[in-house]
């Protein structure tokens, strides 16, 4: 059925902006200002790497303004994460392009984008270059970086931790992980690898949990042989539902592309792989974005870089079922991503058919069904500063019962957003709104800026309000 004929209250609705971006938005991060930091670096254009044309822009979805903030080095294919202050730390990238005689070469550089001044600051370099690395923030605002190709094209098995308080880099316990490994911080401080990745290096590495400072690990069992690890290249992994549920979902992958998905419940002592719902179509390059009603949108992807799949669905983690949504109209394959916006919509960027002049520069935005089901609740006031374990009053209106969630701002690239999470808060009714209690466990919501949403009894979310958790 044509997308225009679908009821948006059932299937949601897509809209494409009227203009194109001035850069290849390979890396996309939502900032605490409501703007997006979009990074291309050289953008998969070897000649731009040679001349040092490293693009980055701020995009303001409220005004459509685009402001150039060139990155000082080639951050193409880097890892990135939002820190406790709301600034963006970028790890690694491209030191050299692949040639007929050599592999891609990873950069050891680390830079910070300062949101308040829209400037870049250099941070201590890593001990080795990393192209396609994954960085995870922990409960102490430390940054754990794994994998990536180094300056020789090899994949290092030693991770490293950057401590911004001391501005030092220290080595972590050895881990054999593929490129862009799907990693998530667990509530006990361990890190989980869920089995999604990019590329071909170490692609048969088993999902496991591990302590960053110890060589010990607990391998996730797969009694029904559901992993299909050689076909999880460009799959997407996310902690779906409330973060305290510790439920990871891995969807799709290739190549050849697959439609299978699986769950791993990290709340149990011996996590196992269990089957999830099949995607409506086989595809890699999948994007997943958390929604404030505790569901998750999967979209984009293709069976190859030049063969996009136009499909989107919403996962309900409580029932573990998928509901088909209206199909997107803009192709999203390699180098694409999606990020949830403060108003509850999801914006999609990028798409790279073989790195040529056809790179997708359009922005398409998905409005979920909850935006078409009547008046949304309103969150009119909340403390900007919040602390772990404390209880706060919110001024809010909407049909009872009201509930509240915290959502960490998205920072996505290459079907990866390792630090994405949403957390349901303990909520009680109160005159004029509700009272919420923040978690005492910092691992559930590492320090930083979050979007606070209120959901009403019909599961309609308010517009998000920025709060700082420390």
C-alpha positions in Angstrom: 0.0 0.0 0.0 1.2 3.5 -0.8 2.6 5.2 2.2 0.3 8.2 1.6 -2.7 6.0 2.1 -1.6 4.6 5.5 -3.2 5.9 8.7 -0.4 7.7 10.6 -2.0 6.9 13.9 -1.3 3.2 13.1 1.7 3.3 10.8 3.4 6.6 11.6 4.5 9.0 8.9 7.7 10.0 7.0 8.6 13.4 5.8 11.6 14.5 3.7 13.1 18.0 4.2 13.3 20.2 1.2 17.0 20.7 1.2 20.2 18.6 1.0 23.0 18.6 3.5 26.4 20.2 2.6 28.3 17.2 3.9 28.1 13.4 4.0 26.6 12.9 7.5 28.4 9.7 8.4 28.5 10.5 12.1 25.4 12.0 13.9 25.1 13.2 17.5 22.3 15.0 19.3 23.6 17.8 21.4 22.1 19.2 24.7 21.2 22.4 22.7 18.8 20.4 20.5 21.2 20.8 17.5 23.0 17.9 15.8 26.7 17.6 15.3 27.2 15.9 11.9 30.6 14.7 11.0 32.0 13.6 7.6 35.7 14.1 7.9 36.8 13.2 4.4 33.5 11.4 4.0 34.9 8.4 2.0 36.4 10.8 -0.6 40.2 10.0 -0.9 40.9 13.3 -2.5 39.4 15.2 0.5 41.6 13.2 2.8 44.7 14.2 0.7 43.9 17.9 0.8 42.7 17.9 4.4 39.0 18.8 3.7 37.5 17.5 6.9 33.9 18.6 7.2 31.6 18.8 10.2 28.4 20.9 10.6 25.9 21.9 13.2 22.3 21.3 12.0 19.5 23.1 13.9 16.2 21.2 13.1 14.2 24.1 14.6 15.5 26.7 12.2 17.1 24.5 9.4 20.3 26.5 10.0 23.6 24.7 9.0 26.9 26.0 10.5 30.3 24.8 9.4 32.5 23.6 12.3 35.3 21.7 10.4 36.9 18.9 12.4 40.7 19.4 12.7 41.6 15.9 11.5 40.0 13.1 9.5 37.4 11.8 11.9 35.8 9.6 9.1 35.1 6.1 10.6 35.8 7.2 14.1 34.0 6.3 17.4 32.2 8.9 19.4 30.3 9.4 22.6 28.7 12.3 24.6 30.5 13.0 27.9 29.2 14.0 31.3 29.2 17.7 30.3 27.4 17.1 27.1 30.4 17.6 24.9 31.3 15.1 22.2 34.5 13.0 22.3 35.7 11.6 19.0 38.2 8.7 19.0 40.3 7.6 16.1 39.3 7.8 12.4 41.2 7.6 9.2 45.0 8.2 8.9 45.2 6.7 5.5 42.9 5.4 2.8 43.0 1.8 1.5 45.1 1.3 -1.6 46.0 -1.6 -3.9 49.0 -2.3 -1.6 47.6 -1.6 1.8 44.6 -1.6 4.2 42.8 1.4 5.8 45.0 3.0 8.4 43.6 4.1 11.7 44.2 7.4 13.4 45.3 7.7 17.1 43.9 11.2 17.5 41.2 12.1 20.0 39.3 15.4 19.9 36.5 17.0 21.9 33.7 19.1 20.4 32.9 21.8 23.0 29.1 22.5 22.8 29.2 25.8 24.6 31.7 27.4 22.1 31.3 25.2 19.0 35.0 24.6 19.0 37.3 21.6 18.9 40.0 20.7 21.6 42.7 18.2 21.1 42.9 15.5 23.8 45.8 13.0 24.5 46.2 10.6 21.7 45.5 6.9 22.0 48.3 4.4 22.2 47.6 3.2 18.7 45.5 4.1 15.7 41.9 3.0 15.5 39.6 3.0 12.4 36.1 1.6 13.2 36.5 1.6 17.0 33.8 1.5 19.6 33.9 3.7 22.7 31.7 3.2 25.8 31.3 5.6 28.6 31.3 4.2 32.2 29.7 5.3 35.4 32.8 7.5 36.3 32.9 9.4 33.0 35.8 7.2 31.8 35.9 6.2 28.1 36.6 2.6 27.1 37.7 2.2 23.5 38.0 -1.2 21.7 39.0 -2.6 18.4 39.5 -0.6 15.2 42.4 -1.0 12.7 45.7 0.6 13.6 48.2 2.5 11.5 49.3 -0.8 9.8 45.8 -2.1 9.2 45.9 -4.6 12.0 43.2 -4.9 14.6 44.5 -4.3 18.1 43.3 -6.7 20.9 44.2 -4.3 23.7 41.6 -1.7 24.6 42.3 1.6 26.4 40.7 3.9 28.8 40.7 7.7 28.7 40.2 9.5 32.1 39.4 13.2 31.5 39.9 14.1 35.1 43.6 13.1 34.9 43.9 13.4 31.1 45.6 10.0 31.0 45.3 7.0 28.8 45.7 3.5 30.2 45.6 0.0 28.7 42.7 -2.3 29.4 42.6 -6.1 29.5 43.1 -7.8 26.1 39.9 -8.5 24.1 39.6 -10.1 20.7 36.7 -8.2 19.1 35.7 -7.4 15.5 35.6 -3.9 14.0 32.9 -1.6 15.4 31.9 -4.2 18.0 28.4 -3.8 19.5 29.2 -3.0 23.2 26.9 -1.9 26.0 27.6 -1.0 29.7 25.7 -3.3 32.0 24.2 -2.4 35.4 27.0 -4.1 37.3 29.8 -2.2 35.5 30.7 -5.0 33.1 30.6 -4.6 29.4 28.7 -6.8 27.0 29.5 -7.7 23.4 26.3 -8.7 21.7 27.6 -10.1 18.4 26.8 -7.3 15.9 29.8 -5.7 14.2 31.2 -4.2 10.9 33.7 -5.7 8.5 35.4 -9.1 8.4 38.0 -9.1 11.2 37.3 -11.5 14.1 33.7 -11.8 13.0 33.2 -15.2 14.7 34.0 -13.7 18.2 31.4 -14.9 20.6 29.0 -12.6 22.5 30.2 -12.3 26.1 30.3 -10.1 29.2 33.6 -9.0 30.7 35.2 -6.7 33.3 37.3 -4.1 31.4 40.2 -4.5 33.8 40.2 -8.3 33.9 40.9 -11.0 31.4 38.0 -13.1 32.6 34.7 -13.2 30.6 31.4 -15.1 30.5 30.5 -16.3 27.1 26.8 -16.0 26.1 25.5 -19.5 25.2 23.6 -20.2 22.0 21.8 -23.5 22.5 19.6 -23.1 19.4 22.4 -21.9 17.1 20.7 -18.6 16.4 23.8 -16.3 16.3 24.7 -16.8 12.7 27.8 -14.8 13.5 29.2 -14.6 10.0 26.0 -12.8 8.9 25.9 -10.1 11.6 28.1 -7.7 9.6 26.2 -4.3 9.7 23.6 -5.7 12.1 22.3 -3.3 14.8 22.4 -3.9 18.5 20.6 -1.9 21.2 19.5 -2.3 24.8 15.8 -2.1 24.2 13.1 -1.1 26.7 14.1 0.3 30.0 17.9 -0.1 30.7 17.3 -1.8 34.0 15.7 -4.7 32.0 19.2 -5.3 30.5 17.6 -6.7 27.3 19.8 -6.5 24.1 18.3 -6.9 20.7 20.4 -7.7 17.6 18.6 -7.2 14.2 19.5 -8.2 10.7 23.0 -8.2 9.1 24.7 -9.5 6.0 26.1 -10.4 3.6 24.1 -12.1 2.1 21.6 -10.3 4.2 19.4 -12.0 6.8 16.1 -11.1 8.4 16.6 -13.0 11.7 17.0 -11.2 15.0 17.8 -12.4 18.6 17.6 -11.2 22.2 20.1 -11.6 25.0 18.8 -11.1 28.6 21.8 -9.8 30.6 19.7 -9.7 33.8 20.3 -13.4 34.3 23.6 -15.0 35.6 24.0 -17.2 32.5 22.7 -15.2 29.5 21.6 -17.1 26.4 20.7 -16.2 22.8 16.9 -16.6 22.2 15.1 -16.0 18.9 13.5 -12.6 18.2 10.9 -11.7 15.6 12.0 -11.8 12.0 12.4 -8.5 10.2 9.9 -8.1 7.3 12.9 -8.1 4.9 16.4 -9.4 5.0 18.9 -6.5 5.4 22.1 -5.2 6.8 22.9 -1.6 7.6 20.0 -1.6 10.1 19.4 1.4 12.4 17.6 1.2 15.8 16.5 4.2 17.8 14.9 4.1 21.2 11.6 5.8 21.6 10.3 7.6 24.8 7.4 5.2 25.1 10.0 2.4 25.7 9.6 0.9 22.2 12.3 1.0 19.5 12.2 1.9 15.8 14.2 -0.2 13.4 14.6 1.3 9.9 16.9 1.6 6.9 19.2 -1.0 5.5 19.7 -3.0 2.4 20.9 -6.3 1.0 24.0 -4.4 -0.3 25.2 -0.8 -0.6 23.4 -0.3 -3.9 20.3 -2.3 -3.0 18.3 -0.5 -0.3 15.3 -2.0 1.6 12.4 0.4 2.2 11.1 -1.0 5.5 10.6 0.2 9.1 9.0 -1.5 12.2 8.6 -0.8 15.9 9.6 -3.3 18.5 7.7 -3.7 21.7 10.3 -5.2 24.1 7.6 -6.1 26.6 5.9 -8.5 24.1 9.0 -9.0 21.9 6.9 -8.4 18.8 7.4 -6.2 15.8 4.7 -3.9 14.2 5.2 -2.8 10.6 5.4 1.0 10.1 5.1 3.1 7.0 8.1 2.6 4.7 10.8 5.3 4.4 11.2 6.8 1.0 14.9 7.7 1.2 17.4 4.8 0.7 19.7 4.2 3.8 22.5 1.7 3.4 26.2 1.9 4.3 27.2 5.0 6.4 23.6 5.7 7.4 22.1 6.3 10.9 19.0 7.3 12.9 18.7 9.3 16.1 15.6 10.1 18.2 14.9 13.9 18.5 13.8 15.8 21.6 10.2 16.0 20.2 9.9 12.2 19.9 10.4 12.0 16.2 13.3 10.0 14.6 15.7 11.6 12.1 17.6 9.6 9.5 20.9 10.6 7.8 23.3 9.3 5.2 23.6 6.3 2.9 26.6 5.5 0.7 26.2 3.6 -2.5 29.8 2.6 -3.0 31.3 5.9 -1.9 30.5 7.7 -5.1 28.7 10.9 -6.0 25.4 9.3 -5.2 25.9 9.6 -1.4 22.5 10.4 0.2 22.3 14.0 1.4 18.6 14.2 2.2 17.2 14.2 5.7 14.1 12.1 6.3 12.1 12.2 9.6 9.8 9.6 11.0 6.8 10.6 13.2 5.7 7.6 15.3 2.0 6.7 15.7 1.9 8.2 19.2 2.1 11.7 17.6 -1.3 11.2 15.9 -3.3 9.9 18.8 -4.6 13.1 20.3 -3.2 15.7 22.7 0.2 14.9 24.2 1.0 15.3 27.9 3.0 18.5 28.8 6.0 18.6 31.0 6.1 22.2 32.1 8.8 22.2 34.7 11.5 20.0 36.2 14.8 20.6 37.9 17.6 21.0 35.4 20.2 19.4 37.8 19.4 16.0 39.2 21.5 13.6 41.4 21.5 9.9 41.7 19.0 8.4 44.2 17.1 11.7 44.7 13.4 12.3 44.3 12.0 15.3 42.4 8.6 16.9 41.7 7.6 17.5 38.1 4.9 19.8 36.9 3.0 17.9 34.2 -0.4 17.5 32.7 -1.9 14.5 30.9 -4.2 11.5 31.4 -3.3 9.3 34.3 -1.2 7.4 35.1 1.8 9.5 34.2 5.2 7.8 33.9 8.6 9.3 33.2 11.8 8.1 31.4 15.3 9.4 30.9 16.8 9.1 27.4 20.5 9.5 26.7 21.1 11.6 23.5 22.0 9.4 20.5 25.4 9.3 18.9 25.3 7.0 15.9 27.3 5.8 13.0 27.6 2.6 10.9 24.6 0.9 12.5 26.2 1.5 15.9 25.2 3.5 19.0 26.8 1.8 21.9 25.7 4.2 24.5 22.1 4.7 23.5 19.7 3.9 26.4 16.3 4.9 27.9 15.5 4.3 31.6 12.1 4.2 33.2 12.0 6.2 36.5 10.0 5.3 39.6 7.0 7.6 39.2 4.2 8.4 41.6 1.2 10.7 41.2 1.3 14.1 42.8 -0.8 17.2 42.7 0.0 19.1 39.5 2.1 16.3 38.0 4.3 13.5 39.4 7.2 12.7 41.6 10.1 10.7 40.1 13.0 9.0 41.8 16.4 8.8 40.0 18.4 5.5 40.0 21.1 5.2 42.6 23.1 2.9 40.3 25.2 5.1 38.0 25.8 2.2 35.6 22.1 2.3 34.6 22.5 5.9 33.5 26.1 7.2 33.3 26.5 10.9 34.2 25.5 13.4 31.7 22.7 15.3 29.9 19.4 13.4 29.3 16.0 14.0 27.8 13.3 13.7 30.4 9.9 12.6 28.9 6.6 12.1 30.6 4.3 9.5 29.1 0.5 9.6 29.8 -1.9 6.7 30.3 -2.3 6.3 26.5 1.5 6.0 26.1 1.8 9.4 24.4 5.1 11.1 25.3 5.6 14.8 26.0 8.3 16.8 24.3 11.6 16.0 26.0 13.1 18.3 28.5 16.9 18.5 29.0 18.2 17.5 32.5 21.7 17.0 33.8 22.4 13.9 36.0 25.4 13.8 38.3 
